[in-house]
Structure formats: C-alpha cells, structure tokens
mmCIF file of C-alpha atoms and ligand atoms in Angstrom:
data_model
loop_
_atom_site.group_PDB
_atom_site.id
_atom_site.type_symbol
_atom_site.label_atom_id
_atom_site.label_comp_id
_atom_site.label_asym_id
_atom_site.label_seq_id
_atom_site.Cartn_x
_atom_site.Cartn_y
_atom_site.Cartn_z
ATOM 1 C CA MET A 31 255.096 0.548 34.193
ATOM 2 C CA THR A 32 251.412 1.350 34.157
ATOM 3 C CA VAL A 33 248.591 -0.904 35.818
ATOM 4 C CA GLU A 34 247.935 -1.406 32.037
ATOM 5 C CA ASP A 35 250.909 -2.372 31.136
ATOM 6 C CA LYS A 36 251.151 -5.275 33.944
ATOM 7 C CA PHE A 37 247.629 -6.064 32.861
ATOM 8 C CA LEU A 38 248.071 -6.512 29.505
ATOM 9 C CA LEU A 39 251.426 -8.366 29.716
ATOM 10 C CA TYR A 40 249.455 -11.375 32.299
ATOM 11 C CA ALA A 41 247.143 -11.847 30.157
ATOM 12 C CA LEU A 42 249.482 -12.505 27.449
ATOM 13 C CA GLU A 43 252.100 -14.127 29.637
ATOM 14 C CA LYS A 44 248.229 -16.204 31.161
ATOM 15 C CA VAL A 45 247.861 -17.295 27.360
ATOM 16 C CA GLU A 46 250.601 -17.927 25.748
ATOM 17 C CA SER A 47 251.176 -20.519 29.079
ATOM 18 C CA GLY A 48 248.199 -21.919 27.418
ATOM 19 C CA GLU A 49 245.473 -20.782 30.375
ATOM 20 C CA THR A 50 242.835 -19.494 29.772
ATOM 21 C CA LEU A 51 241.324 -15.704 29.673
ATOM 22 C CA SER A 52 238.405 -15.382 31.858
ATOM 23 C CA PHE A 53 235.004 -13.393 30.790
ATOM 24 C CA GLU A 54 236.337 -10.524 33.390
ATOM 25 C CA GLU A 55 239.539 -10.680 31.685
ATOM 26 C CA GLY A 56 237.966 -10.074 28.537
ATOM 27 C CA ILE A 57 235.682 -7.038 29.886
ATOM 28 C CA ARG A 58 238.920 -5.171 30.408
ATOM 29 C CA LEU A 59 240.286 -5.855 27.649
ATOM 30 C CA TYR A 60 237.867 -4.782 25.342
ATOM 31 C CA ARG A 61 237.756 -1.863 27.842
ATOM 32 C CA THR A 62 241.532 -0.810 27.715
ATOM 33 C CA GLN A 63 242.938 2.388 26.187
ATOM 34 C CA ASP A 64 245.352 1.409 25.468
ATOM 35 C CA LEU A 65 244.638 0.050 21.589
ATOM 36 C CA LEU A 66 248.382 -0.014 20.864
ATOM 37 C CA GLY A 67 249.367 -2.273 23.989
ATOM 38 C CA LEU A 68 246.531 -4.455 23.672
ATOM 39 C CA GLY A 69 247.193 -5.117 19.011
ATOM 40 C CA HIS A 70 251.132 -5.489 20.391
ATOM 41 C CA VAL A 71 250.390 -8.267 22.871
ATOM 42 C CA ALA A 72 247.144 -10.135 20.558
ATOM 43 C CA ASP A 73 250.287 -9.323 17.836
ATOM 44 C CA LYS A 74 252.482 -11.323 20.202
ATOM 45 C CA TYR A 75 250.685 -13.992 21.108
ATOM 46 C CA ALA A 76 249.836 -14.706 16.693
ATOM 47 C CA THR A 77 253.414 -14.599 15.543
ATOM 48 C CA LYS A 78 254.410 -16.873 19.052
ATOM 49 C CA LEU A 79 251.970 -19.507 16.778
ATOM 50 C CA HIS A 80 252.150 -18.411 13.165
ATOM 51 C CA GLN A 81 256.043 -16.607 13.223
ATOM 52 C CA GLY A 82 254.863 -13.654 11.909
ATOM 53 C CA ARG A 83 252.845 -15.704 8.511
ATOM 54 C CA VAL A 84 249.718 -14.341 7.174
ATOM 55 C CA TYR A 85 247.419 -16.547 5.221
ATOM 56 C CA PHE A 86 245.400 -16.096 1.975
ATOM 57 C CA VAL A 87 243.501 -18.158 -0.324
ATOM 58 C CA VAL A 88 242.785 -17.796 -4.080
ATOM 59 C CA ASN A 89 239.092 -18.506 -3.763
ATOM 60 C CA ARG A 90 235.562 -17.471 -5.752
ATOM 61 C CA HIS A 91 232.216 -16.527 -3.502
ATOM 62 C CA ILE A 92 228.809 -18.142 -4.888
ATOM 63 C CA ASN A 93 225.919 -17.330 -3.575
ATOM 64 C CA PRO A 94 223.001 -19.141 -5.383
ATOM 65 C CA THR A 95 220.392 -17.199 -4.536
ATOM 66 C CA ASN A 96 219.532 -14.101 -2.550
ATOM 67 C CA TYR A 97 215.833 -15.060 -1.939
ATOM 68 C CA CYS A 98 215.380 -16.571 1.072
ATOM 69 C CA VAL A 99 212.354 -17.448 3.931
ATOM 70 C CA ASN A 100 214.415 -16.048 6.744
ATOM 71 C CA ARG A 101 214.462 -12.076 6.051
ATOM 72 C CA CYS A 102 216.251 -10.959 9.188
ATOM 73 C CA LYS A 103 216.603 -7.526 9.939
ATOM 74 C CA PHE A 104 219.759 -7.171 9.852
ATOM 75 C CA CYS A 105 220.279 -8.711 6.075
ATOM 76 C CA ALA A 106 220.491 -6.600 2.956
ATOM 77 C CA PHE A 107 221.016 -9.694 1.079
ATOM 78 C CA SER A 108 217.857 -11.281 1.071
ATOM 79 C CA LYS A 109 215.168 -10.546 -1.156
ATOM 80 C CA SER A 110 211.899 -12.300 -0.442
ATOM 81 C CA LYS A 111 210.444 -14.106 -4.122
ATOM 82 C CA GLY A 112 208.880 -11.459 -6.735
ATOM 83 C CA GLU A 113 210.607 -9.116 -4.568
ATOM 84 C CA LYS A 114 212.543 -6.065 -7.221
ATOM 85 C CA GLY A 115 216.567 -7.564 -7.167
ATOM 86 C CA GLY A 116 215.825 -11.147 -6.176
ATOM 87 C CA TYR A 117 217.925 -13.755 -8.443
ATOM 88 C CA GLU A 118 218.326 -16.922 -8.694
ATOM 89 C CA TYR A 119 221.370 -18.692 -10.883
ATOM 90 C CA THR A 120 220.751 -21.918 -12.932
ATOM 91 C CA LEU A 121 223.139 -24.567 -12.377
ATOM 92 C CA ARG A 122 224.574 -23.583 -15.735
ATOM 93 C CA GLU A 123 224.801 -20.147 -14.522
ATOM 94 C CA ILE A 124 227.026 -21.594 -11.038
ATOM 95 C CA GLU A 125 229.051 -23.973 -13.130
ATOM 96 C CA GLU A 126 230.028 -20.509 -15.787
ATOM 97 C CA LYS A 127 231.488 -18.513 -12.204
ATOM 98 C CA ALA A 128 233.233 -21.532 -11.423
ATOM 99 C CA ARG A 129 234.990 -22.322 -14.352
ATOM 100 C CA ARG A 130 235.974 -18.319 -14.510
ATOM 101 C CA ALA A 131 237.428 -18.621 -11.397
ATOM 102 C CA VAL A 132 238.940 -21.659 -12.109
ATOM 103 C CA GLU A 133 241.062 -20.681 -14.853
ATOM 104 C CA ASP A 134 242.014 -17.590 -12.804
ATOM 105 C CA GLY A 135 243.942 -20.391 -10.247
ATOM 106 C CA ALA A 136 241.164 -20.661 -7.444
ATOM 107 C CA ARG A 137 241.232 -23.620 -5.037
ATOM 108 C CA GLU A 138 238.194 -23.241 -2.977
ATOM 109 C CA PHE A 139 234.585 -22.369 -3.546
ATOM 110 C CA HIS A 140 232.426 -20.401 -1.040
ATOM 111 C CA VAL A 141 229.085 -21.211 -1.236
ATOM 112 C CA VAL A 142 226.318 -19.291 1.194
ATOM 113 C CA SER A 143 222.879 -19.091 -0.299
ATOM 114 C CA GLY A 144 219.296 -18.085 0.599
ATOM 115 C CA LEU A 145 216.958 -20.837 1.606
ATOM 116 C CA HIS A 146 215.099 -20.405 -1.351
ATOM 117 C CA PRO A 147 211.191 -21.311 -0.654
ATOM 118 C CA ASP A 148 210.429 -23.803 -3.204
ATOM 119 C CA TRP A 149 214.008 -24.930 -3.879
ATOM 120 C CA ASP A 150 214.087 -28.796 -2.348
ATOM 121 C CA PHE A 151 217.089 -30.448 -0.347
ATOM 122 C CA GLY A 152 218.203 -32.248 -3.568
ATOM 123 C CA HIS A 153 218.691 -29.160 -5.448
ATOM 124 C CA TYR A 154 221.583 -27.794 -3.156
ATOM 125 C CA VAL A 155 222.883 -30.778 -3.092
ATOM 126 C CA GLU A 156 222.812 -30.711 -6.248
ATOM 127 C CA ILE A 157 225.387 -27.376 -6.495
ATOM 128 C CA VAL A 158 227.941 -28.992 -4.476
ATOM 129 C CA LYS A 159 227.757 -32.291 -6.604
ATOM 130 C CA LYS A 160 228.345 -30.021 -10.077
ATOM 131 C CA LEU A 161 231.249 -28.244 -8.532
ATOM 132 C CA LYS A 162 233.016 -30.697 -7.188
ATOM 133 C CA ASP A 163 231.643 -32.733 -10.637
ATOM 134 C CA LYS A 164 233.155 -30.450 -13.160
ATOM 135 C CA PHE A 165 235.941 -29.329 -10.730
ATOM 136 C CA PRO A 166 237.547 -32.508 -8.175
ATOM 137 C CA HIS A 167 240.398 -30.616 -7.345
ATOM 138 C CA VAL A 168 238.737 -27.335 -6.254
ATOM 139 C CA HIS A 169 237.612 -27.249 -2.380
ATOM 140 C CA VAL A 170 234.013 -27.183 -1.667
ATOM 141 C CA LYS A 171 233.542 -24.658 1.914
ATOM 142 C CA ALA A 172 229.657 -25.350 1.386
ATOM 143 C CA TYR A 173 226.329 -23.809 3.691
ATOM 144 C CA THR A 174 226.473 -22.068 7.145
ATOM 145 C CA ALA A 175 224.846 -24.342 10.342
ATOM 146 C CA VAL A 176 221.219 -21.584 9.266
ATOM 147 C CA GLU A 177 221.087 -23.770 6.067
ATOM 148 C CA ILE A 178 221.979 -26.883 7.237
ATOM 149 C CA GLU A 179 219.182 -26.695 10.000
ATOM 150 C CA HIS A 180 216.504 -25.740 6.307
ATOM 151 C CA PHE A 181 218.101 -28.202 4.772
ATOM 152 C CA SER A 182 217.123 -31.050 7.518
ATOM 153 C CA LYS A 183 213.465 -29.573 7.917
ATOM 154 C CA ILE A 184 212.261 -29.679 4.125
ATOM 155 C CA SER A 185 213.973 -32.862 4.183
ATOM 156 C CA GLY A 186 212.926 -34.827 7.464
ATOM 157 C CA LEU A 187 216.405 -35.789 7.790
ATOM 158 C CA SER A 188 218.314 -35.348 10.796
ATOM 159 C CA ILE A 189 221.535 -32.869 10.481
ATOM 160 C CA GLU A 190 223.268 -35.957 10.796
ATOM 161 C CA GLU A 191 221.710 -38.018 7.830
ATOM 162 C CA VAL A 192 222.270 -34.065 5.519
ATOM 163 C CA LEU A 193 226.196 -33.674 6.159
ATOM 164 C CA ASN A 194 226.695 -36.852 5.127
ATOM 165 C CA LYS A 195 224.681 -36.180 2.100
ATOM 166 C CA LEU A 196 226.362 -33.220 0.855
ATOM 167 C CA LYS A 197 229.606 -34.635 2.169
ATOM 168 C CA GLU A 198 229.292 -37.767 -0.279
ATOM 169 C CA ALA A 199 228.394 -35.324 -3.086
ATOM 170 C CA GLY A 200 231.292 -33.928 -2.340
ATOM 171 C CA LEU A 201 231.461 -30.980 0.755
ATOM 172 C CA ASP A 202 234.721 -30.198 2.160
ATOM 173 C CA SER A 203 234.385 -27.955 4.758
ATOM 174 C CA MET A 204 231.926 -25.053 6.268
ATOM 175 C CA PRO A 205 231.926 -21.919 6.504
ATOM 176 C CA GLY A 206 231.137 -19.817 9.691
ATOM 177 C CA GLY A 207 228.185 -17.430 9.138
ATOM 178 C CA GLY A 208 225.013 -17.497 10.546
ATOM 179 C CA ALA A 209 226.635 -17.021 14.195
ATOM 180 C CA GLU A 210 225.357 -13.818 14.732
ATOM 181 C CA ILE A 211 225.504 -12.982 18.098
ATOM 182 C CA LEU A 212 225.492 -16.505 20.284
ATOM 183 C CA ASN A 213 222.010 -15.855 22.699
ATOM 184 C CA ASP A 214 218.593 -15.387 22.929
ATOM 185 C CA ARG A 215 218.251 -12.070 23.273
ATOM 186 C CA VAL A 216 220.072 -10.335 20.578
ATOM 187 C CA ARG A 217 218.523 -12.725 18.468
ATOM 188 C CA SER A 218 215.663 -12.230 19.452
ATOM 189 C CA GLN A 219 215.714 -9.017 18.206
ATOM 190 C CA LEU A 220 217.563 -9.822 15.507
ATOM 191 C CA CYS A 221 216.479 -12.813 13.657
ATOM 192 C CA PRO A 222 213.701 -14.472 15.537
ATOM 193 C CA GLU A 223 213.257 -17.267 12.641
ATOM 194 C CA LYS A 224 216.678 -18.025 12.568
ATOM 195 C CA THR A 225 218.844 -21.137 14.691
ATOM 196 C CA SER A 226 219.307 -20.961 17.975
ATOM 197 C CA TRP A 227 222.448 -20.255 19.133
ATOM 198 C CA LYS A 228 222.084 -23.338 21.061
ATOM 199 C CA ARG A 229 221.371 -25.532 17.345
ATOM 200 C CA TRP A 230 223.917 -23.127 15.629
ATOM 201 C CA LEU A 231 226.680 -24.475 18.243
ATOM 202 C CA GLU A 232 224.826 -28.433 17.592
ATOM 203 C CA ILE A 233 225.268 -28.068 14.176
ATOM 204 C CA HIS A 234 228.948 -27.123 14.007
ATOM 205 C CA LYS A 235 229.503 -29.803 16.977
ATOM 206 C CA THR A 236 227.554 -32.695 14.712
ATOM 207 C CA ALA A 237 230.028 -31.461 11.751
ATOM 208 C CA HIS A 238 232.918 -31.942 13.334
ATOM 209 C CA ARG A 239 232.167 -35.230 14.815
ATOM 210 C CA LEU A 240 231.861 -36.228 10.830
ATOM 211 C CA GLY A 241 235.530 -34.851 9.964
ATOM 212 C CA ILE A 242 234.123 -31.827 7.805
ATOM 213 C CA LYS A 243 235.835 -28.834 9.402
ATOM 214 C CA SER A 244 234.909 -25.210 9.763
ATOM 215 C CA ASN A 245 234.929 -21.410 10.725
ATOM 216 C CA CYS A 246 232.949 -19.349 13.512
ATOM 217 C CA THR A 247 231.932 -16.399 13.121
ATOM 218 C CA MET A 248 230.552 -12.673 14.898
ATOM 219 C CA LEU A 249 228.491 -9.845 13.496
ATOM 220 C CA PHE A 250 229.095 -7.224 15.889
ATOM 221 C CA GLY A 251 228.313 -3.032 15.989
ATOM 222 C CA HIS A 252 224.389 -3.390 16.083
ATOM 223 C CA VAL A 253 222.173 -4.255 19.076
ATOM 224 C CA GLU A 254 224.438 -6.373 21.105
ATOM 225 C CA SER A 255 227.108 -5.100 24.578
ATOM 226 C CA ILE A 256 230.574 -6.002 25.264
ATOM 227 C CA GLU A 257 229.445 -8.293 27.477
ATOM 228 C CA ASP A 258 227.253 -10.152 24.885
ATOM 229 C CA ARG A 259 230.540 -10.155 22.661
ATOM 230 C CA ILE A 260 233.209 -11.954 25.147
ATOM 231 C CA ASP A 261 230.019 -14.315 26.041
ATOM 232 C CA HIS A 262 230.288 -15.670 22.099
ATOM 233 C CA LEU A 263 233.885 -15.547 22.274
ATOM 234 C CA LEU A 264 233.689 -18.147 25.164
ATOM 235 C CA LYS A 265 231.115 -20.028 24.275
ATOM 236 C CA LEU A 266 232.962 -21.131 20.564
ATOM 237 C CA ARG A 267 235.963 -21.295 22.726
ATOM 238 C CA GLU A 268 234.567 -23.869 24.589
ATOM 239 C CA LEU A 269 233.165 -26.160 21.158
ATOM 240 C CA GLN A 270 236.681 -25.498 19.929
ATOM 241 C CA GLU A 271 237.905 -27.225 23.475
ATOM 242 C CA GLU A 272 235.953 -29.896 22.486
ATOM 243 C CA THR A 273 236.332 -31.059 18.895
ATOM 244 C CA GLY A 274 238.734 -28.075 18.154
ATOM 245 C CA GLY A 275 237.172 -28.600 14.425
ATOM 246 C CA PHE A 276 237.358 -24.209 14.257
ATOM 247 C CA GLN A 277 240.070 -23.029 11.029
ATOM 248 C CA ALA A 278 239.613 -19.871 12.157
ATOM 249 C CA PHE A 279 237.352 -17.218 13.359
ATOM 250 C CA ILE A 280 236.170 -14.448 11.910
ATOM 251 C CA PRO A 281 234.384 -11.305 13.343
ATOM 252 C CA LEU A 282 232.399 -9.112 11.023
ATOM 253 C CA PRO A 283 231.827 -5.691 11.084
ATOM 254 C CA PHE A 284 227.738 -4.773 10.948
ATOM 255 C CA HIS A 285 227.547 -2.374 7.656
ATOM 256 C CA PRO A 286 223.406 -0.746 8.728
ATOM 257 C CA GLN A 287 222.813 0.579 5.071
ATOM 258 C CA ASN A 288 219.365 -0.860 3.070
ATOM 259 C CA THR A 289 218.788 -2.951 6.325
ATOM 260 C CA ASN A 290 215.720 -2.730 8.973
ATOM 261 C CA VAL A 291 219.008 -1.691 11.810
ATOM 262 C CA ASN A 292 219.047 1.654 12.903
ATOM 263 C CA VAL A 293 222.743 2.036 13.642
ATOM 264 C CA ASN A 294 225.263 3.907 12.420
ATOM 265 C CA PHE A 295 228.886 1.775 11.233
ATOM 266 C CA THR A 296 231.212 0.940 13.736
ATOM 267 C CA THR A 297 234.349 2.778 14.797
ATOM 268 C CA GLY A 298 238.326 1.739 13.207
ATOM 269 C CA VAL A 299 238.784 0.977 17.117
ATOM 270 C CA ASP A 300 236.204 -1.224 17.570
ATOM 271 C CA MET A 301 237.123 -3.497 14.927
ATOM 272 C CA LEU A 302 240.609 -3.423 15.826
ATOM 273 C CA LYS A 303 239.811 -4.463 19.479
ATOM 274 C CA THR A 304 237.541 -6.829 18.025
ATOM 275 C CA ILE A 305 240.554 -8.646 16.414
ATOM 276 C CA ALA A 306 242.809 -7.887 19.163
ATOM 277 C CA VAL A 307 240.492 -9.133 22.071
ATOM 278 C CA SER A 308 239.050 -12.537 20.101
ATOM 279 C CA ARG A 309 243.159 -13.526 19.257
ATOM 280 C CA LEU A 310 243.089 -13.679 22.838
ATOM 281 C CA ILE A 311 239.816 -14.865 24.145
ATOM 282 C CA LEU A 312 240.155 -18.082 21.638
ATOM 283 C CA ASN A 313 243.660 -18.933 22.148
ATOM 284 C CA ASN A 314 242.752 -22.528 21.076
ATOM 285 C CA VAL A 315 240.833 -21.589 17.596
ATOM 286 C CA PRO A 316 244.028 -21.272 15.216
ATOM 287 C CA HIS A 317 243.393 -17.962 13.140
ATOM 288 C CA ILE A 318 241.718 -15.052 13.296
ATOM 289 C CA LYS A 319 240.696 -13.586 9.946
ATOM 290 C CA ALA A 320 240.541 -10.249 8.986
ATOM 291 C CA TYR A 321 237.859 -9.792 6.255
ATOM 292 C CA TRP A 322 238.358 -7.027 3.837
ATOM 293 C CA VAL A 323 235.467 -7.217 2.338
ATOM 294 C CA MET A 324 233.657 -5.853 6.180
ATOM 295 C CA LEU A 325 236.402 -4.332 7.287
ATOM 296 C CA GLY A 326 237.863 -2.365 4.372
ATOM 297 C CA GLU A 327 241.656 -2.758 3.250
ATOM 298 C CA GLY A 328 243.153 0.000 5.306
ATOM 299 C CA ILE A 329 241.892 -1.498 8.763
ATOM 300 C CA ALA A 330 241.945 -4.962 7.245
ATOM 301 C CA GLN A 331 246.182 -4.586 6.968
ATOM 302 C CA VAL A 332 246.194 -2.878 10.104
ATOM 303 C CA ALA A 333 244.840 -6.084 11.740
ATOM 304 C CA LEU A 334 247.901 -8.391 11.044
ATOM 305 C CA ASN A 335 249.445 -6.295 13.450
ATOM 306 C CA PHE A 336 246.273 -6.994 15.759
ATOM 307 C CA GLY A 337 246.470 -10.341 15.549
ATOM 308 C CA ALA A 338 244.407 -11.864 12.400
ATOM 309 C CA THR A 339 246.535 -14.296 10.650
ATOM 310 C CA ASP A 340 244.389 -14.980 7.161
ATOM 311 C CA MET A 341 243.033 -12.465 4.933
ATOM 312 C CA GLU A 342 239.899 -14.977 3.584
ATOM 313 C CA GLY A 343 241.392 -14.217 -0.583
ATOM 314 C CA THR A 344 240.501 -13.203 -3.439
ATOM 315 C CA VAL A 345 236.704 -13.014 -3.075
ATOM 316 C CA TYR A 346 236.266 -11.994 -6.747
ATOM 317 C CA GLU A 347 232.103 -11.202 -5.919
ATOM 318 C CA GLU A 348 230.902 -10.360 -2.903
ATOM 319 C CA LYS A 349 227.482 -10.287 -2.561
ATOM 320 C CA ILE A 350 225.571 -9.755 0.624
ATOM 321 C CA THR A 351 227.767 -7.248 2.671
ATOM 322 C CA HIS A 352 227.293 -5.382 -0.646
ATOM 323 C CA ALA A 353 224.239 -5.320 -0.781
ATOM 324 C CA ALA A 354 224.763 -3.233 3.247
ATOM 325 C CA GLY A 355 226.336 -0.520 1.487
ATOM 326 C CA ALA A 356 230.468 -1.863 1.643
ATOM 327 C CA SER A 357 232.803 0.048 0.238
ATOM 328 C CA SER A 358 235.433 -2.595 -0.151
ATOM 329 C CA PRO A 359 235.569 -4.039 -3.829
ATOM 330 C CA GLN A 360 233.596 -6.634 -4.509
ATOM 331 C CA GLY A 361 237.433 -8.986 -5.131
ATOM 332 C CA LEU A 362 241.363 -8.010 -4.799
ATOM 333 C CA SER A 363 244.017 -10.126 -6.737
ATOM 334 C CA LYS A 364 246.729 -11.698 -5.373
ATOM 335 C CA LYS A 365 249.098 -8.840 -5.896
ATOM 336 C CA ARG A 366 247.362 -6.800 -3.828
ATOM 337 C CA LEU A 367 247.123 -9.668 -1.118
ATOM 338 C CA ILE A 368 250.457 -9.784 -1.666
ATOM 339 C CA LYS A 369 250.773 -6.065 -1.158
ATOM 340 C CA LEU A 370 249.121 -5.097 1.706
ATOM 341 C CA ILE A 371 250.326 -8.351 3.560
ATOM 342 C CA LYS A 372 254.391 -7.710 2.750
ATOM 343 C CA ASP A 373 253.438 -3.690 3.897
ATOM 344 C CA ALA A 374 252.362 -4.683 7.084
ATOM 345 C CA GLY A 375 255.669 -6.303 7.884
ATOM 346 C CA LYS A 376 253.981 -10.089 7.319
ATOM 347 C CA ILE A 377 255.135 -12.855 5.599
ATOM 348 C CA PRO A 378 252.024 -13.610 2.681
ATOM 349 C CA VAL A 379 251.650 -17.717 2.472
ATOM 350 C CA GLU A 380 248.960 -18.324 -0.367
ATOM 351 C CA ARG A 381 247.465 -21.930 1.285
ATOM 352 C CA ASP A 382 244.510 -23.919 0.679
ATOM 353 C CA ALA A 383 240.941 -23.753 2.094
ATOM 354 C CA LEU A 384 242.817 -26.402 4.940
ATOM 355 C CA TYR A 385 245.896 -23.863 5.194
ATOM 356 C CA ASN A 386 248.565 -26.233 3.360
ATOM 357 C CA VAL A 387 251.141 -24.024 2.118
ATOM 358 C CA VAL A 388 250.939 -23.753 -1.950
ATOM 359 C CA LYS A 389 253.397 -21.304 -1.735
ATOM 360 C CA VAL A 390 255.732 -18.945 0.251
ATOM 361 C CA HIS A 391 255.736 -15.362 -1.683
ATOM 362 C CA ALA A 392 258.680 -13.892 0.824
HETATM 363 O O1 LIG B 273 226.163 -15.160 8.281
HETATM 364 C C1 LIG B 273 225.043 -10.250 6.948
HETATM 365 C C2 LIG B 273 226.781 -11.718 7.759
HETATM 366 C C3 LIG B 273 227.850 -13.243 7.021
HETATM 367 C C4 LIG B 273 225.173 -8.883 7.389
HETATM 368 O O2 LIG B 273 233.646 -19.235 6.781
HETATM 369 C C5 LIG B 273 226.979 -9.007 7.148
HETATM 370 O O3 LIG B 273 235.398 -18.722 5.975
HETATM 371 C C6 LIG B 273 227.576 -6.933 8.186
HETATM 372 O O4 LIG B 273 229.927 -15.498 7.308
HETATM 373 N N1 LIG B 273 226.420 -6.213 7.610
HETATM 374 C C7 LIG B 273 228.354 -14.024 5.892
HETATM 375 N N2 LIG B 273 227.365 -8.808 8.183
HETATM 376 C C8 LIG B 273 229.378 -13.542 5.669
HETATM 377 C C9 LIG B 273 230.624 -14.784 6.626
HETATM 378 C C10 LIG B 273 232.086 -14.947 5.981
HETATM 379 C C11 LIG B 273 232.670 -14.151 5.390
HETATM 380 C C12 LIG B 273 234.303 -14.758 4.522
HETATM 381 C C13 LIG B 273 234.255 -16.279 5.223
HETATM 382 C C14 LIG B 273 233.482 -16.690 6.058
HETATM 383 C C15 LIG B 273 234.653 -17.639 6.153
HETATM 384 C C16 LIG B 273 232.223 -16.493 6.791
HETATM 385 O O5 LIG B 273 227.721 -12.166 7.545
HETATM 386 C C17 LIG B 273 226.076 -14.012 7.531
HETATM 387 C C18 LIG B 273 225.904 -12.811 8.670
HETATM 388 O O6 LIG B 273 226.338 -13.425 9.617
HETATM 389 N N3 LIG B 273 226.062 -10.322 7.944
HETATM 390 N N4 LIG B 273 224.191 -9.274 6.392
HETATM 391 C C19 LIG B 273 225.740 -6.976 7.364
HETATM 392 N N5 LIG B 273 224.148 -5.875 6.795
#
C-alpha cells in the first residue's frame, strides 16, 4: 500500500466514524494524484449514506427577470434596464410557464431572479403567491440569500420579516445560489456589491431557524485558490453542524463566456475532485448534487461514482449558465435522467423537493 493509499483510507475511516476532516486534510485530498482512489473513497461514503441511490426531481427553473442592480463580473445573465437582451416576465407569463411544467409532472418550481431596479418586495411576494395559489401541490423553492438581502433593503423589513412574509405567501425552501466563494478577498474581486459572506451564512441560518430548508453552493474555477475552496466548505460544514438545514451542496464550475472574468473553463479532473472532496469534507450535508447543466451530462454522470447522490432535475429552461456559454441542453427528460443514473450503476430515485421518495426506478 502506498502512502497515498493509506491517506485515502484513513480519510474514509475518519469520515465513516463520524469525525471531520481538517483544513490540511482537505488540501491534501485535493492535491492527490490518485483521482480514482479519491473517487472510490468518496463513493464508498456516499454509498454508506444512500445505499447506491441517486435522486432527481421533475422540476422547472423560472427566472422572472434578468434585470439586476448588482452587475457581478462573473455573471453573463444579468442586464441593466434598457440593455439589449433584458427581459421581465409578467405574472401571467410566469403562470403559463409553470402550468406547462405542471402538465409534464413538475413537483418543484426553482425560482431565482435578478434584483430588478423597479420591482418592490410586494411584487416578488406576488410571484410566490401566484405560483402557490394556482399550483398548491407544487413545492416553491425560491430566492437566494442575495435576493432576500435585497428584499430586506428595499422594504425596510428585517431578514426574518422578509422570510416570514415569503413563507406566508407559499415559499417552501430556498436555493443555494449566491454563495460564490465565502471570503472577502475573492468577493471583492468578483462581486463587490454582493451580499457579504457573513450575511449569506446569517440569512441561511435565519431561514433554517424558521424551518425553511435550503441548499448551499460553491462557484469554483475562477480567481479562487484551493485553500479558498476548503475554507468555504468548512464554513458551510460549521453552519450545518449548528442548524442541519442544508439539504444538498452543489459545486458550480464557472462558465467564463460573455463574462468579465478572463479564465478558461475548468477541467474534468477538477470537477470530479471537487465533487469527491466536498463529499468527504461536508460529511454532515445529506447530498452532493451533480448539476448536469454546469458539469455537462458526461461529467455529471461520472460524478455519480465520485460521491454525488443527486442530479437536480429536469430543469426545463436554464438561463444563467447558458448565457455564459454552457453547451448542455436547457432541460433533460425524466427518461434521460433515469438512463444516465442507471448506466452509472446507481438506482434512480424520483424525489420531491424535500427528498421524499416518489418512485424508485429499479
Ligand atoms: O448563484 C452565475 C452561479 C448560481 C455563473 O439550490 C454561474 O438546488 C457558472 O445556485 N458560471 C445559480 N455559474 C445556480 C444555482 C443552483 C443551480 C441548481 C440548483 C440549485 C439549488 C442552485 O449560478 C449563481 C451563481 O453562483 N453562476 N454565473 C457562470 N458564469
């Protein structure tokens, strides 16, 4: 057995016995040359947690507007008012998009918006209310911590009041976007106007306290270092230790096209390592999501043997990554997701937004 084999086994034993990996151990995992060994131990831990099951949801992403007062350097989706390519959906258009998805069996709406310069908080509440009134059986996962902070600023309400109002209107859970990299140095380079990392964590903490489950993400492959990534994962693990409110972690590889960040798209090895390392470091987060939109179908499928146990969903119409040059389709059929999971040697499990089993596609 090589020194590297011994280290990977030690890391697995540590995680399996409920202990956490340290910052230095995380860095060492990332730096390993033994990609398959790393994938194998992450897969072992994922299998211990979920017995070979990989989850997906029939869902619909809805982005009500791309007008945004924050113009983050890494975002190709946002537009300023009057700029070519800008749009804002009416409530009727949102309802129509939702209706078509429900006809196709959607159980979840994933709603993420730009910070529109003219919409007041009431309008964002109306969007949730409309979806819930028309489709009461569909779960509404809406608004990132960045939007929640914006609503608090424009309404003068506290974070807790904003979340309670959205909950009353029908919000069921929150997506994990806007985390990017949770540190001041990277944020000041990429998105200085955006919610600070401390505030991002506080907002999720408040949501969890109010019984709102959420997800967490990490945007990687831009100006950050491996150390920044591990530090980010440790911050998420610490909050999860306190609240237990995160359902899944989603590593998001940065797509550079049409953005103001001049780097090449990251590599397949980096994406697979990030999946595996996050599975081992975030031992207390139930699922690592292989978001096929950003990873691409191929890497997302391989990621199912590197520790990922969720494939997000059918998505239907993805805009944020496609604005930045993603070559994946805008949506996938349920049939295709089931095939991808089965061919990876895993058991496809159709779930609802809270991971209740809808159907095991054995
Ligand atoms: O917050 C923006 C990222 C996020 C780019 O919670 C980019 O279930 C890559 O958070 N290249 C939105 N990424 C996506 C997201 C998400 C997706 C699927 C499921 C869930 C969930 C959450 O995408 C943004 C930002 O971090 N992003 N621009 C880009 N050029």
